[in-house]
Amino acid sequence: MPSGAIAQPHFLTSPVPNSMRSSSSLSLSIKNMDGHSELGLIAENFDPGIIGRMRDDEYESRSGSDNFEGASGDDQDAGDEQRPRKKKYHRHTPSQIQELENFFKECPHPDEKQRLELSRRLSLETKQVKFWFQNRRTQMKTQLERHENIILRQENDKLRAENGVMKDSMANPVCNSCGGPAIPGQISFEEHHLRIENARLKDELNRICALANKFLGRSISSLASPISLPNSTSGLELGVGRNGIGGLSSGGSGLPMGLNLGDGVSSSSPMMPLIKSSTGMLGNEVPYERSMYIDLAMAAMDELVKMAQADSPLWIKTSDGGTEILNHEEYRAFSCIGTKPSNFVTEGTRDTCMVIINSLALVETLMDANRWAEMFSCLVARASVIDMISSGMGGTRNGALQVMHAELQVLSPLVPVRPLKFLRFCKQHQEGVWAVVDVSIDINQEGSNTNAFLNCRRFPSGCIVQDMPNNCSKVTWIEHSEYDDNTVHHLFWQLLRSGMGFGAQRWLATLQRQCECLAFLISSTNSIEDHTGLGTNGKKSMLKLAQRMIDNFCAGVSASSVRKWDKLCVNNVSEDLRVMARKSVDDPGEPAGIVLSGSTSVWLPVSRHRLFDFLRDEQLRDQWDVLSKTHKMQLMLRIAKSQGGGNCVSLLRANVIDANENTMLMLQESWSDASGSLVVYAPVDPASMSAVMRGGDSAYVALLPSGFAILPGGPPGYGMVKTEGNGCDDGGCFLTVGFQILGSNYPAAKLDVQSINTVNTLVSHTIEKIKSALQVP
């Protein structure tokens, strides 16, 4: 009888006597249709995830899974004293069994719909199909347990043999010095334990030396004389223990802690390659400063992992139940890194979300300065790697350590750029789980001059990334920094302290939006429903041009060092309006001459979503745009970057009445996420734009961007409420207005007051028109 035809559960668990193996029906129950043993089939087609599900079905499979027709429960109760009726069994045909076996290999746990389909196809009752699958799972479980018992029995016999050898050795001790029999009582109990402790310490020393070999790039022997290593002020203890992070692993396994950067630490582990630094020093000539960087990076990674624990008391949930803020009292008792200058304000936030990117791709993006700045273009004004201490091990980023410089920005002239010099360290904790941590390199120099911090320093911050199904990742982001709030306009104090300026939620919101846009663009490229009429190369060129437009706009608003700006001061211009100028020479992406930039930020009692929809709508553009006052703008082309339609790149055309007038095109990009919204536009030459749409190089299209940045929140004392939309929005937001115009066609020309007044008038009139259109007092 084939294995699937076993009817009674006790046949599955009881052993089969040798005398009965000659029976054809029983021999078929042990071997399958091909003559192979069932255990062999399990090894070839076994899914490990089925074990847990079989345990869950254990009680279900024990209760009435036989394929027979018998008395119901009521009939049995009523007839306890009567002689029970003989059970009628149903034998499945070989074709039915073969079909059930094939389906079982694909899906051991069919649902109700699948069982109904099988019963219809095989002319069986649904109950028969259900009981067959229960019996089949029980049979496989029994065979697995039998196989495990054999392995455990062999291991038990091996342990007994080793135990016997150890007992013989203890009964006949041998002197280590002379090799003769040892005198009873010559080794005291305390000395025995000291020898065990000594062996343990030697093993730990060997592991620490192997770790030093990986990082320092030179051999440090544990058998040599004591080596004087540079003292560390980080307070890091070279531990080899393990801790877990709650909530990161669905399987319940925690992240391994300690200093294991690879697959274990041993003297034969591969050396971590040290890269020649920008100062010309060879990798094996490790300076004192580099060893300090290594200590600091390890301590920062340890702190980040502990702060990422789900049940950590270091975090307090906000009133909206979303983002968590740092408990400063608990952190002071927990951390040993750095001290805070008296005039600095601390901000610490933590947030978690799912993103459409796998861990390896995200880690590569974070460890590449250019790709990191491109991914977070509205947060990172510029980034560069100063020194590559380690590029990682085994062709991966595991153990990569580099010194970086970056400028972080909020899109407002009232919030200064944050220049940072920091370490970035990447470590793989287990398969599919990575951590990337940043820490300012002067964070632990107790005697440092406060001026060395500039206006900000970064405590251990970063993210822990865990692979999830469907090419997604679960990202836990932590941001912890201190800054001098005397350099920040009072309007933005609450925004920064809430974390909406540089906090974890802004990093994650930007990451989510960028990943979703990338996934959407890839899917739309492969879709046959693309109505833009552009080829793949044309679409890429337009998106690249729009990205350059966004970058130039952000550089003009935040006044980062990407461009060399000169600030202009005029008596009749408000101090909240920043006017700057720079020369544009030999730059094919800009018109030659003197470029003027004017920007300011105001608070409006208007929902940021309403303001965003108003500014991005080309039909309403004439209500605030001076250039559109006489020429209505029409949509010519739109490249969507998300499902909603708010994130897109548009090409607008002025509706020219006179045929002799030149047609003006306007390139516009808009996006919105939980951290804010952006609408940026720039007039472009029709001939150049036509070449770009055909896939030409967009680097030669000259443009000067202008636009708006919208941030949630309000001035101090203004409460922010979480709504169903993205971010905090209860009817108030910050609006940053930025314009870049050509002040003169000659780079050597001198600017007059009239040019500056033109920028001032353009900014102020635009704000007034927006207020008037939205009926804001």
mmCIF file of C-alpha atoms in Angstrom, residues 281-427:
data_model
loop_
_atom_site.group_PDB
_atom_site.id
_atom_site.type_symbol
_atom_site.label_atom_id
_atom_site.label_comp_id
_atom_site.label_asym_id
_atom_site.label_seq_id
_atom_site.Cartn_x
_atom_site.Cartn_y
_atom_site.Cartn_z
ATOM 1 C CA MET A 281 51.337 57.003 5.155
ATOM 2 C CA LEU A 282 51.503 53.279 4.425
ATOM 3 C CA GLY A 283 48.891 50.990 5.848
ATOM 4 C CA ASN A 284 51.314 49.025 8.074
ATOM 5 C CA GLU A 285 52.643 52.220 9.680
ATOM 6 C CA VAL A 286 49.654 52.734 11.944
ATOM 7 C CA PRO A 287 49.891 56.086 13.708
ATOM 8 C CA TYR A 288 48.685 56.752 17.210
ATOM 9 C CA GLU A 289 45.753 58.759 15.839
ATOM 10 C CA ARG A 290 44.501 55.826 13.780
ATOM 11 C CA SER A 291 44.550 53.480 16.740
ATOM 12 C CA MET A 292 42.479 56.045 18.632
ATOM 13 C CA TYR A 293 40.017 56.133 15.726
ATOM 14 C CA ILE A 294 39.685 52.343 15.899
ATOM 15 C CA ASP A 295 38.958 52.431 19.632
ATOM 16 C CA LEU A 296 36.407 55.200 19.175
ATOM 17 C CA ALA A 297 34.660 53.413 16.285
ATOM 18 C CA MET A 298 34.337 50.187 18.296
ATOM 19 C CA ALA A 299 32.930 52.038 21.302
ATOM 20 C CA ALA A 300 30.471 53.919 19.083
ATOM 21 C CA MET A 301 29.273 50.679 17.468
ATOM 22 C CA ASP A 302 28.771 49.103 20.887
ATOM 23 C CA GLU A 303 26.731 52.099 22.035
ATOM 24 C CA LEU A 304 24.613 52.184 18.864
ATOM 25 C CA VAL A 305 23.689 48.504 19.193
ATOM 26 C CA LYS A 306 22.693 48.938 22.828
ATOM 27 C CA MET A 307 20.641 52.041 22.039
ATOM 28 C CA ALA A 308 18.812 50.150 19.288
ATOM 29 C CA GLN A 309 17.401 47.549 21.680
ATOM 30 C CA ALA A 310 13.614 47.591 21.516
ATOM 31 C CA ASP A 311 13.084 47.581 25.296
ATOM 32 C CA SER A 312 15.850 50.073 26.107
ATOM 33 C CA PRO A 313 14.978 52.559 28.901
ATOM 34 C CA LEU A 314 16.987 55.193 27.014
ATOM 35 C CA TRP A 315 13.982 56.187 24.925
ATOM 36 C CA ILE A 316 10.656 57.878 25.636
ATOM 37 C CA LYS A 317 7.791 57.660 23.160
ATOM 38 C CA THR A 318 6.308 60.937 22.022
ATOM 39 C CA SER A 319 2.634 61.751 22.558
ATOM 40 C CA ASP A 320 1.752 60.685 19.009
ATOM 41 C CA GLY A 321 3.218 57.218 19.684
ATOM 42 C CA GLY A 322 5.606 57.357 16.734
ATOM 43 C CA THR A 323 9.107 58.752 17.102
ATOM 44 C CA GLU A 324 11.052 58.195 20.311
ATOM 45 C CA ILE A 325 13.153 60.878 21.999
ATOM 46 C CA LEU A 326 16.234 60.311 24.125
ATOM 47 C CA ASN A 327 15.939 60.076 27.906
ATOM 48 C CA HIS A 328 18.882 62.298 28.819
ATOM 49 C CA GLU A 329 18.991 61.235 32.482
ATOM 50 C CA GLU A 330 19.271 57.548 31.551
ATOM 51 C CA TYR A 331 21.823 58.304 28.846
ATOM 52 C CA ARG A 332 24.139 60.172 31.216
ATOM 53 C CA ALA A 333 24.214 57.108 33.476
ATOM 54 C CA PHE A 334 24.668 54.785 30.506
ATOM 55 C CA SER A 335 27.282 56.401 28.266
ATOM 56 C CA CYS A 336 30.965 57.020 28.846
ATOM 57 C CA ILE A 337 31.673 58.893 25.618
ATOM 58 C CA GLY A 338 32.401 62.607 25.641
ATOM 59 C CA THR A 339 31.288 65.655 27.592
ATOM 60 C CA LYS A 340 28.903 68.416 26.579
ATOM 61 C CA PRO A 341 29.977 72.065 26.327
ATOM 62 C CA SER A 342 27.838 74.335 28.471
ATOM 63 C CA ASN A 343 26.263 76.243 25.565
ATOM 64 C CA PHE A 344 25.274 73.155 23.580
ATOM 65 C CA VAL A 345 21.757 71.720 23.231
ATOM 66 C CA THR A 346 21.216 67.959 22.910
ATOM 67 C CA GLU A 347 18.819 66.314 20.492
ATOM 68 C CA GLY A 348 18.304 62.558 20.282
ATOM 69 C CA THR A 349 15.651 60.636 18.341
ATOM 70 C CA ARG A 350 14.962 57.065 17.213
ATOM 71 C CA ASP A 351 12.601 55.753 14.561
ATOM 72 C CA THR A 352 11.965 52.493 12.675
ATOM 73 C CA CYS A 353 10.390 51.793 9.309
ATOM 74 C CA MET A 354 10.380 49.424 6.315
ATOM 75 C CA VAL A 355 12.110 50.496 3.108
ATOM 76 C CA ILE A 356 12.180 48.966 -0.381
ATOM 77 C CA ILE A 357 15.883 48.155 -0.505
ATOM 78 C CA ASN A 358 17.970 45.205 0.684
ATOM 79 C CA SER A 359 20.624 45.540 3.363
ATOM 80 C CA LEU A 360 23.638 45.125 1.063
ATOM 81 C CA ALA A 361 22.473 47.860 -1.326
ATOM 82 C CA LEU A 362 21.714 50.251 1.532
ATOM 83 C CA VAL A 363 25.086 49.620 3.196
ATOM 84 C CA GLU A 364 26.888 50.251 -0.094
ATOM 85 C CA THR A 365 24.999 53.535 -0.471
ATOM 86 C CA LEU A 366 25.864 54.680 3.054
ATOM 87 C CA MET A 367 29.552 53.803 2.729
ATOM 88 C CA ASP A 368 29.936 55.614 -0.616
ATOM 89 C CA ALA A 369 30.129 59.370 0.048
ATOM 90 C CA ASN A 370 28.770 60.405 -3.362
ATOM 91 C CA ARG A 371 25.862 57.957 -3.328
ATOM 92 C CA TRP A 372 25.047 58.894 0.272
ATOM 93 C CA ALA A 373 24.915 62.607 -0.621
ATOM 94 C CA GLU A 374 22.753 61.842 -3.675
ATOM 95 C CA MET A 375 20.313 59.692 -1.673
ATOM 96 C CA PHE A 376 19.891 62.394 1.012
ATOM 97 C CA SER A 377 20.427 65.423 -1.229
ATOM 98 C CA CYS A 378 18.169 67.711 0.817
ATOM 99 C CA LEU A 379 19.936 66.728 4.050
ATOM 100 C CA VAL A 380 23.558 66.346 2.953
ATOM 101 C CA ALA A 381 24.941 69.429 1.218
ATOM 102 C CA ARG A 382 28.278 67.770 0.483
ATOM 103 C CA ALA A 383 30.259 64.735 1.636
ATOM 104 C CA SER A 384 33.743 63.356 1.077
ATOM 105 C CA VAL A 385 36.033 60.650 2.437
ATOM 106 C CA ILE A 386 39.165 62.131 4.020
ATOM 107 C CA ASP A 387 40.906 58.901 4.999
ATOM 108 C CA MET A 388 40.062 55.255 4.336
ATOM 109 C CA ILE A 389 41.385 53.332 7.346
ATOM 110 C CA SER A 390 39.862 50.024 6.273
ATOM 111 C CA SER A 391 37.897 49.065 3.176
ATOM 112 C CA GLY A 392 36.368 45.943 4.756
ATOM 113 C CA MET A 393 37.052 42.227 4.624
ATOM 114 C CA GLY A 394 36.377 39.536 2.067
ATOM 115 C CA GLY A 395 35.231 41.960 -0.608
ATOM 116 C CA THR A 396 32.404 43.284 1.602
ATOM 117 C CA ARG A 397 31.914 46.373 3.762
ATOM 118 C CA ASN A 398 32.177 44.322 6.953
ATOM 119 C CA GLY A 399 34.745 46.127 9.110
ATOM 120 C CA ALA A 400 35.041 49.162 6.808
ATOM 121 C CA LEU A 401 36.201 52.277 8.673
ATOM 122 C CA GLN A 402 36.675 55.719 7.132
ATOM 123 C CA VAL A 403 37.098 59.342 8.159
ATOM 124 C CA MET A 404 34.548 61.593 6.469
ATOM 125 C CA HIS A 405 33.647 65.240 6.168
ATOM 126 C CA ALA A 406 30.076 66.338 5.553
ATOM 127 C CA GLU A 407 27.818 69.371 5.714
ATOM 128 C CA LEU A 408 24.247 68.779 6.892
ATOM 129 C CA GLN A 409 21.521 71.269 6.046
ATOM 130 C CA VAL A 410 17.952 72.323 6.707
ATOM 131 C CA LEU A 411 16.411 74.159 3.775
ATOM 132 C CA SER A 412 16.249 77.565 5.420
ATOM 133 C CA PRO A 413 18.716 80.468 5.561
ATOM 134 C CA LEU A 414 17.826 80.846 9.249
ATOM 135 C CA VAL A 415 19.406 77.477 10.165
ATOM 136 C CA PRO A 416 23.190 77.340 9.657
ATOM 137 C CA VAL A 417 24.865 74.417 7.930
ATOM 138 C CA ARG A 418 26.351 71.804 10.267
ATOM 139 C CA PRO A 419 29.920 70.920 9.237
ATOM 140 C CA LEU A 420 31.055 67.565 10.651
ATOM 141 C CA LYS A 421 34.250 65.544 10.661
ATOM 142 C CA PHE A 422 33.412 62.043 11.778
ATOM 143 C CA LEU A 423 34.178 58.344 11.632
ATOM 144 C CA ARG A 424 31.874 55.983 9.743
ATOM 145 C CA PHE A 425 32.157 52.332 10.728
ATOM 146 C CA CYS A 426 30.261 49.417 9.178
ATOM 147 C CA LYS A 427 29.861 45.974 10.711
#
